[in-house]
Coordinates of C-alpha atoms in Angstrom, one line a residue:
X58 CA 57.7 169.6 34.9
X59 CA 57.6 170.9 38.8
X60 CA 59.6 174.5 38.8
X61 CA 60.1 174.1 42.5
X62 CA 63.2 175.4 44.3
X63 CA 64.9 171.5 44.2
X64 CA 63.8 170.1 40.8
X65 CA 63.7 172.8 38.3
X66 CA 64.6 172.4 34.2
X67 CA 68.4 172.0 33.6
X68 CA 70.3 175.2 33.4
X69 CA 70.6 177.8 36.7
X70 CA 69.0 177.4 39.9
X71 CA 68.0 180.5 41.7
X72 CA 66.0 180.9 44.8
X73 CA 62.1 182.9 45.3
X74 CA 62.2 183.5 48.8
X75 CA 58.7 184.3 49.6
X76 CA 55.6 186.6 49.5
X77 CA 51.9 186.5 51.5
X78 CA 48.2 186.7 51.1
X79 CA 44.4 187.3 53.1
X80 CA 40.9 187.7 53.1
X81 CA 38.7 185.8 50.5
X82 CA 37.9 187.4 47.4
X83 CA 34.5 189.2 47.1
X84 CA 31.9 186.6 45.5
X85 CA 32.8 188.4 42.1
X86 CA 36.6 187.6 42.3
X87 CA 37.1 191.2 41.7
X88 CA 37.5 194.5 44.2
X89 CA 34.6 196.0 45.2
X90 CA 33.8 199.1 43.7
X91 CA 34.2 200.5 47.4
X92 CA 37.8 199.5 47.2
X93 CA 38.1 201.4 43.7
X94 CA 36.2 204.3 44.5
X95 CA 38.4 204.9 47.8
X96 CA 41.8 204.1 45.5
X97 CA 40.7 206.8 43.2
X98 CA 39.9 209.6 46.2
X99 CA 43.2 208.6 47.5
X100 CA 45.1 209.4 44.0
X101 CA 43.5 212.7 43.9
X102 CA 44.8 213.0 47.3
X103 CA 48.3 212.7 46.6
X104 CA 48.8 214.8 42.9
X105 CA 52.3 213.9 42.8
X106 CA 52.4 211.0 41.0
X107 CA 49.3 209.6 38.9
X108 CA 50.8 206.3 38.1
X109 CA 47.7 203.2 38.3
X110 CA 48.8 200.1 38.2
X111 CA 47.2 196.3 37.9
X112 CA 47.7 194.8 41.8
X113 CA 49.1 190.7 40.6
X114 CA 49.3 188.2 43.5
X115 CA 49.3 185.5 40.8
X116 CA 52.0 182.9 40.7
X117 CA 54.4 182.6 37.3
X118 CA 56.9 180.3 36.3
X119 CA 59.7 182.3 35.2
X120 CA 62.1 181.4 32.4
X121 CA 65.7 183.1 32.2
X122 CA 68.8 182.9 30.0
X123 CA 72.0 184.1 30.8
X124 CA 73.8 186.9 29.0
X125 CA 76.3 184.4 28.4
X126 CA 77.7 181.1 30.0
X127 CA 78.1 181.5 34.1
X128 CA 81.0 179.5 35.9
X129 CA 79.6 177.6 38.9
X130 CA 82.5 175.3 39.8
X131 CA 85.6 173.5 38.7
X132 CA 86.0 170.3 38.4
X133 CA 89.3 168.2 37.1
X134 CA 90.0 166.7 34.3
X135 CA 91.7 163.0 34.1
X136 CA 94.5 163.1 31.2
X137 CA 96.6 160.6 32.5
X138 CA 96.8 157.8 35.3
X139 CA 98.9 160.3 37.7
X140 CA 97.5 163.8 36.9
X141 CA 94.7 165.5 36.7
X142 CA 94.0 169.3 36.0
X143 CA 91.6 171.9 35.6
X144 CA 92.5 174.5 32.6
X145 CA 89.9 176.7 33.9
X146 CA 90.9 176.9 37.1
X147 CA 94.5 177.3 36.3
X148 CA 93.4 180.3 33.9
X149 CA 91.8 182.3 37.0
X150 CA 88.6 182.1 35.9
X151 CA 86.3 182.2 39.3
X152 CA 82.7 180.2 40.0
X153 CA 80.4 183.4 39.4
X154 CA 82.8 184.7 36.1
X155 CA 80.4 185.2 33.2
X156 CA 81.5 183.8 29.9
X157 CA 80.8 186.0 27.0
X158 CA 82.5 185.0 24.5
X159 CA 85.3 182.7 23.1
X160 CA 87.9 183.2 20.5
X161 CA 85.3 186.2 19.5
X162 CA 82.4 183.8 19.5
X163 CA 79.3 185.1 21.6
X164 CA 78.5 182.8 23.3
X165 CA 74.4 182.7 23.5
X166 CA 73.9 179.3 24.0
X167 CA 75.5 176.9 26.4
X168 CA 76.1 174.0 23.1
X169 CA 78.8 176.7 21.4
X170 CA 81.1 175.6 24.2
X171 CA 81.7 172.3 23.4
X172 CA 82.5 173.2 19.8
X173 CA 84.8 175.7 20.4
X174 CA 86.7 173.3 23.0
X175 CA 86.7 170.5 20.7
X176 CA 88.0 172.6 17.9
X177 CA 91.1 173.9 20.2
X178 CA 92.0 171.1 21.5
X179 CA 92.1 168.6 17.9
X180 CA 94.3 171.9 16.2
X181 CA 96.5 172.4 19.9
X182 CA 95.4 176.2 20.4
X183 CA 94.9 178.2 23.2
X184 CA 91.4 179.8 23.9
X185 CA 90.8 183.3 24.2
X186 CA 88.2 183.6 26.7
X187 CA 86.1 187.1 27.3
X188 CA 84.0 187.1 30.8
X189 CA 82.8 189.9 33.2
X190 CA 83.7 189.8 37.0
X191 CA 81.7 192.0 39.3
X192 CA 80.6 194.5 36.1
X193 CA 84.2 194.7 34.8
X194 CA 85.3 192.8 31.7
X195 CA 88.8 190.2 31.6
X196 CA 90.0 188.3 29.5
X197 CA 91.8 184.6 30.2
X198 CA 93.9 182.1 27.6
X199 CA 93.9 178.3 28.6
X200 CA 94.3 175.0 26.8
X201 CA 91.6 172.8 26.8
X202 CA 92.5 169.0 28.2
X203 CA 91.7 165.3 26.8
X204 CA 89.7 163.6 29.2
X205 CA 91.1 160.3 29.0
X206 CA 87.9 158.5 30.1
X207 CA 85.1 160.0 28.7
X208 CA 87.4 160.6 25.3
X209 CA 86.9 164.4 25.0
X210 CA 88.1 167.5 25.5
X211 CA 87.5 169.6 28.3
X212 CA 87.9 173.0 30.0
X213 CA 87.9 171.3 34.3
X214 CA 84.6 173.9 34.7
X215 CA 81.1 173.4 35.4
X216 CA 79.2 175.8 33.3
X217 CA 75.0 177.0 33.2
X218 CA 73.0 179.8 31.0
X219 CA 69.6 179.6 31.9
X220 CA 67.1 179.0 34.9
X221 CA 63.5 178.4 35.9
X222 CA 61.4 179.0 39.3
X223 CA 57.8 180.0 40.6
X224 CA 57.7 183.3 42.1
X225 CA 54.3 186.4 41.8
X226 CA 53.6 189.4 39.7
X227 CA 53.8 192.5 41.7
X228 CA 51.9 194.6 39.3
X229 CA 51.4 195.6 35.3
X230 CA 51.3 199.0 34.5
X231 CA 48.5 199.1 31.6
X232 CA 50.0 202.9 30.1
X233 CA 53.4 201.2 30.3
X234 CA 53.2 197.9 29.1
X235 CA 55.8 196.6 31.6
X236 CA 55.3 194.5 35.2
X237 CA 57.2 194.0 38.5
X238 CA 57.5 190.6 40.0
X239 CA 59.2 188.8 42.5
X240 CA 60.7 191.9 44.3
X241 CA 64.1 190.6 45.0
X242 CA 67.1 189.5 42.6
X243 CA 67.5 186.3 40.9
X244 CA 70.9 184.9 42.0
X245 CA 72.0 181.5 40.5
X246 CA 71.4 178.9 43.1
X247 CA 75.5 178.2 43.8
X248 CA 77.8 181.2 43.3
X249 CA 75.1 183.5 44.9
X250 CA 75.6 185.6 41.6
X251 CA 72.7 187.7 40.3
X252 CA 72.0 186.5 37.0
X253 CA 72.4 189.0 34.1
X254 CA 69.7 188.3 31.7
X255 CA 70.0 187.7 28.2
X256 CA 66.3 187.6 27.2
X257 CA 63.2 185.1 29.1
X258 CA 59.9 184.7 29.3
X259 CA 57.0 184.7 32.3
X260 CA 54.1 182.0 32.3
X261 CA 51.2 180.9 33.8
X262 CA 51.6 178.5 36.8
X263 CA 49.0 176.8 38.6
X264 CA 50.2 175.7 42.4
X265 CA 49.1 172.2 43.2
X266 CA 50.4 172.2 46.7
X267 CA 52.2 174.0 49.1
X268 CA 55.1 172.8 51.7
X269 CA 54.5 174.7 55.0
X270 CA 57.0 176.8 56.8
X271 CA 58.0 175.9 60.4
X272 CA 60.7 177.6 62.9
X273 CA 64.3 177.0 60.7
X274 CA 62.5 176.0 57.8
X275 CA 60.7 177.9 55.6
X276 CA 58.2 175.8 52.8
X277 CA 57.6 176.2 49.7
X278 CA 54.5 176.6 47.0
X279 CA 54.9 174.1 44.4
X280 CA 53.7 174.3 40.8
X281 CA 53.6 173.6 37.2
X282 CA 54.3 175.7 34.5
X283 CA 51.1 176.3 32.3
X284 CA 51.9 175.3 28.8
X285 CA 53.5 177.2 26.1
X286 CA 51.0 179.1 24.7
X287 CA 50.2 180.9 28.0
X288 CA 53.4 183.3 27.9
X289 CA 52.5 186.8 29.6
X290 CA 55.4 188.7 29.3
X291 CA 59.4 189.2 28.4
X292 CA 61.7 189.8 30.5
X293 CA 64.4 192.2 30.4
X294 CA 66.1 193.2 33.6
X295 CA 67.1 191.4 37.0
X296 CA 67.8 193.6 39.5
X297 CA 67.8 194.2 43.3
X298 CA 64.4 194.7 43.6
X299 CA 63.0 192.0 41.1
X300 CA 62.6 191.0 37.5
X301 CA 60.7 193.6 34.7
X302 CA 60.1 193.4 31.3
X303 CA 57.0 193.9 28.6
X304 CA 53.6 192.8 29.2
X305 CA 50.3 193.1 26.9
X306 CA 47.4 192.5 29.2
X307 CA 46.6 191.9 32.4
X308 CA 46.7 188.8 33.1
X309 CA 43.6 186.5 34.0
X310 CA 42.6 185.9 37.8
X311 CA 43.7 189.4 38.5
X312 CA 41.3 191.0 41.8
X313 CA 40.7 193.8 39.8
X314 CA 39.0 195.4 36.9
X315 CA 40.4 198.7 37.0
X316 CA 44.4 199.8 38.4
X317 CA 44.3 201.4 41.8
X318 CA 47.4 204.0 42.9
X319 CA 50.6 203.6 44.7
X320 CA 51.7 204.9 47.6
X321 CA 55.6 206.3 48.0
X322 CA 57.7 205.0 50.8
X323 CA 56.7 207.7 52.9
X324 CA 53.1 207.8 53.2
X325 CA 53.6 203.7 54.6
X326 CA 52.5 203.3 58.0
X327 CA 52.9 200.9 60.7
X328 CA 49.4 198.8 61.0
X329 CA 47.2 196.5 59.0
X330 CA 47.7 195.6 55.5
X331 CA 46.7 193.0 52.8
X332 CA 48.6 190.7 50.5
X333 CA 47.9 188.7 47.7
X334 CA 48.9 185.7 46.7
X335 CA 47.9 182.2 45.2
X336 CA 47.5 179.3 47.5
X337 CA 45.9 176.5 45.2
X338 CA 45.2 176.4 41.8
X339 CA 45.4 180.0 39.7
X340 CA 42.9 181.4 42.5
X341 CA 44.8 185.1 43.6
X342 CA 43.5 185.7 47.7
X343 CA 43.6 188.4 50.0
X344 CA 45.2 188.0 53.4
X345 CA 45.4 190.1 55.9
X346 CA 48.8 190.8 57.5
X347 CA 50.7 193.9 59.7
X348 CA 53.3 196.1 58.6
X349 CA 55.2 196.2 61.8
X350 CA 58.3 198.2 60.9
X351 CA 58.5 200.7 58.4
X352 CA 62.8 202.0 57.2
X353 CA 62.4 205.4 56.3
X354 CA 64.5 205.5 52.9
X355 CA 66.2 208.2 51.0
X356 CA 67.4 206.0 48.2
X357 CA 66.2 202.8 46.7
X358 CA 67.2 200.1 49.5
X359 CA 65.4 196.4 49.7
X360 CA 64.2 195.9 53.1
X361 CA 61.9 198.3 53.3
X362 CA 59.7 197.1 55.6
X363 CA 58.7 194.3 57.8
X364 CA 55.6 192.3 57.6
X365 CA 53.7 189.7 59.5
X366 CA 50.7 187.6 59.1
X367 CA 48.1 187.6 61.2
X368 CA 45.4 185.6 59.1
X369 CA 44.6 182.3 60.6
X370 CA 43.4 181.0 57.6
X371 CA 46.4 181.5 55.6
X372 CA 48.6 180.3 58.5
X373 CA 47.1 177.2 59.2
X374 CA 47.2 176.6 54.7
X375 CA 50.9 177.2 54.3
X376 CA 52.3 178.1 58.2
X377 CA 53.6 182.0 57.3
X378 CA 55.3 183.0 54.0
X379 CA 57.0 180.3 52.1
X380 CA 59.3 180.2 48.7
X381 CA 57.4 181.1 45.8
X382 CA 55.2 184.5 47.2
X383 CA 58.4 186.7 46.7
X384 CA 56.6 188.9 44.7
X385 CA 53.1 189.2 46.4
X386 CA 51.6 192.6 46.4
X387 CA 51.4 194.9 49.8
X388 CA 48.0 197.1 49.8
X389 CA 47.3 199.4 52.8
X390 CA 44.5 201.8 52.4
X391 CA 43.4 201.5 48.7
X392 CA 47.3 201.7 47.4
X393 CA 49.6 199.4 46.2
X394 CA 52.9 199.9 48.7
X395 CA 55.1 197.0 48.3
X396 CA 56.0 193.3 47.6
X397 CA 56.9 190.6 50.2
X398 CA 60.7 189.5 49.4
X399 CA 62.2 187.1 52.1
X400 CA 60.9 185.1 55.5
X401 CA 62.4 184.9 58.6
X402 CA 63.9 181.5 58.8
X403 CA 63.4 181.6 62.7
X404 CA 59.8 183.1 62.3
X405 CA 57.9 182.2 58.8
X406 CA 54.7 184.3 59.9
X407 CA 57.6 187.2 59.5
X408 CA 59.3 189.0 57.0
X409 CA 60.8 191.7 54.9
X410 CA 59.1 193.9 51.6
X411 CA 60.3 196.1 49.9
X412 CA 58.7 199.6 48.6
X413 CA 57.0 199.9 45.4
X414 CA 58.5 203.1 44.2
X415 CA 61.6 200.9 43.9
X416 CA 60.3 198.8 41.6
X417 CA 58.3 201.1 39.8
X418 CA 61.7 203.2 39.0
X419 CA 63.3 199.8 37.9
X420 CA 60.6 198.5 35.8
X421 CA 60.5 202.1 34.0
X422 CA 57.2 203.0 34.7
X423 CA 58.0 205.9 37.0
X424 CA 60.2 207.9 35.0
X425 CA 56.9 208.4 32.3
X426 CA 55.0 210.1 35.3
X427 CA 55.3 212.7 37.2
X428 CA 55.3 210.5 40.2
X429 CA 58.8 211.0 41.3
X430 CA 60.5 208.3 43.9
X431 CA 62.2 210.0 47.4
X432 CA 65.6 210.4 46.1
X433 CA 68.1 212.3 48.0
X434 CA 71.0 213.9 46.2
X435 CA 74.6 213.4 47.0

């Protein structure tokens, strides 16, 4: 199975929009001990916040299911040679409406549809459906309707629960247990809705080849999940700034044998940087870019900064940042400061990160130090 962007396993579609990487690797495949001895000067540096974390730039295949059954369309239903209707549609329910249950029913898997519709529509009852619309709960009652043709009954809407893509790990905090990846929401592929997660899973994913970005259209890594057995973590939350969830180890092909410390949006700065990414195979690079623009932010926003490549070998191998490196790690001076999220359509060898206090906060690895993200009370 190839979790690109187009082709992905049934269920939601969502779109990784992009992360970068540069330099090679040390011979080793690790950080120099330079590198480590200079992250741990700089920690001492800045007592505020002790948090070490794992630096990922590896690519994952990421599994999600739905908290429920997500409307993405409606579609009408043939019950006689002159009419044809959509129930759903008709109730009010919305492409982007999460189902949540029917008739009391939770409905955790997509197959419990079909059942309950079937069972309405043989006894003539109304359905009692409970969904949530932009974080508030509703209700709707509709009647389901015989498709003539396909000789079943139907409720005229298009419904998924789960979805699949390649993005990067961001980091894994060892004290924690928990990682960062991707750095931007999940939103299912049609509605634009971000995806609230029931439970998933991240994988190993090995990238066979990669589509390269040009002016107006950005490329693409493309990969195959690893199988089964390779499972490195949960995954819990969704949110603005990427998915989290519970992780044992760190994972294999990491750069580093020991965590190095994060920076906070403020100590940032305008000038050169690293990412890390995966460009063939499991192999996790360094590439150099520049942090360009730096938003000085009070409270936890995404585009925190903006980044642009400026190593020729990673340019001329995929032509900037492409779908799939959302994710990829930020490092400037010894610390961990961020994750590449989007690409400029009009300029692949440009775009936005976001900070790494932010996803530190949301992955819950921040609150059990003192290291305390720029928060401005209102």
């Amino acid at each position: 199975m190839k979790p690109n962007l187009r082709k992905l396993m049934p269920g939601l579609l969502f779109a990784f929009f992009l992360s970068v990487s540069g330099l090679t690797v040390p011979g080793s495949g690790y950080a120099s001990n330079a590198e480590i001895n200079h992250g741990h000067a700089a920690a001492q540096n800045g007592a505020e916040h002790d948090i070490r974390v794992y630096p990922g730039g590896q690519t994952i295949g990421v599994k999600v299911k739905s908290a429920g059954v997500l409307v993405v369309g409606h579609h009408l239903v043939d019950v006689s040679g002159q009419t044809k209707i959509s129930p759903g549609e008709t109730s009010g329910l919305l492409p982007g409406d999460l189902m949540v249950s029917i008739d009391g029913v939770k409905l955790n898997e997509i197959s419990r549809v079909s059942d309950l519709v079937k069972r309405a529509g043989n006894t003539g009852s109304e359905l009692n459906i409970r969904y949530i619309r932009e974080g508030k709960e509703r209700t709707a009652r509709l009647k389901p309707a015989y498709d003539r043709n396909d000789k079943v009954w139907r409720l005229g809407l298009y419904i998924r629960d789960s979805a699949a893509g390649v993005g990067t790990l961001t980091f894994y905090a060892p004290h924690e247990g928990v990682y960062g990846a991707l750095g931007h929401v999940i939103t299912d592929m049609n509605t634009g809705t971000p995806i609230v997660v029931g439970s998933g899973h991240i994988v190993e994913s090995n990238v066979t080849s990669i589509s390269k970005s040009h002016n107006g259209d950005p490329g693409e890594k493309r990969a195959v999940f690893m199988k089964e057995g390779q499972v490195l973590g949960n995954v819990e939350s969704n949110t603005d700034f990427g998915i989290f969830g519970k992780m044992g180890r760190n994972p294999d092909h990491s750069l580093y044998r020991e965590p190095i410390p994060v920076a906070m949006s403020s100590e940032v700065k305008e000038g050169p940087a690293q990412i890390l990414t995966v460009v063939e195979g499991q192999r996790v690079e360094r590439f150099n870019v520049e942090i360009i623009h730096v938003s000085r932010q009070q409270e936890p926003a995404t585009k925190g900064m903006v980044v642009r490549i400026t190593d020729s070998r990673l340019i001329d191998k995929t032509g900037g940042i492409v779908q799939g490196m959302s994710g990829s790690p930020i490092l400037q001076q010894g610390k961990l400061v961020g994750a590449v999220t989007h690409v400029f359509v009009n300029d692949p060898k440009s775009g936005y990160g976001c900070f790494i206090e932010w996803m530190l906060k949301d992955s819950g690895a921040a609150q059990q130090h003192s290291f305390q993200p720029n928060l401005k009370a209102v």
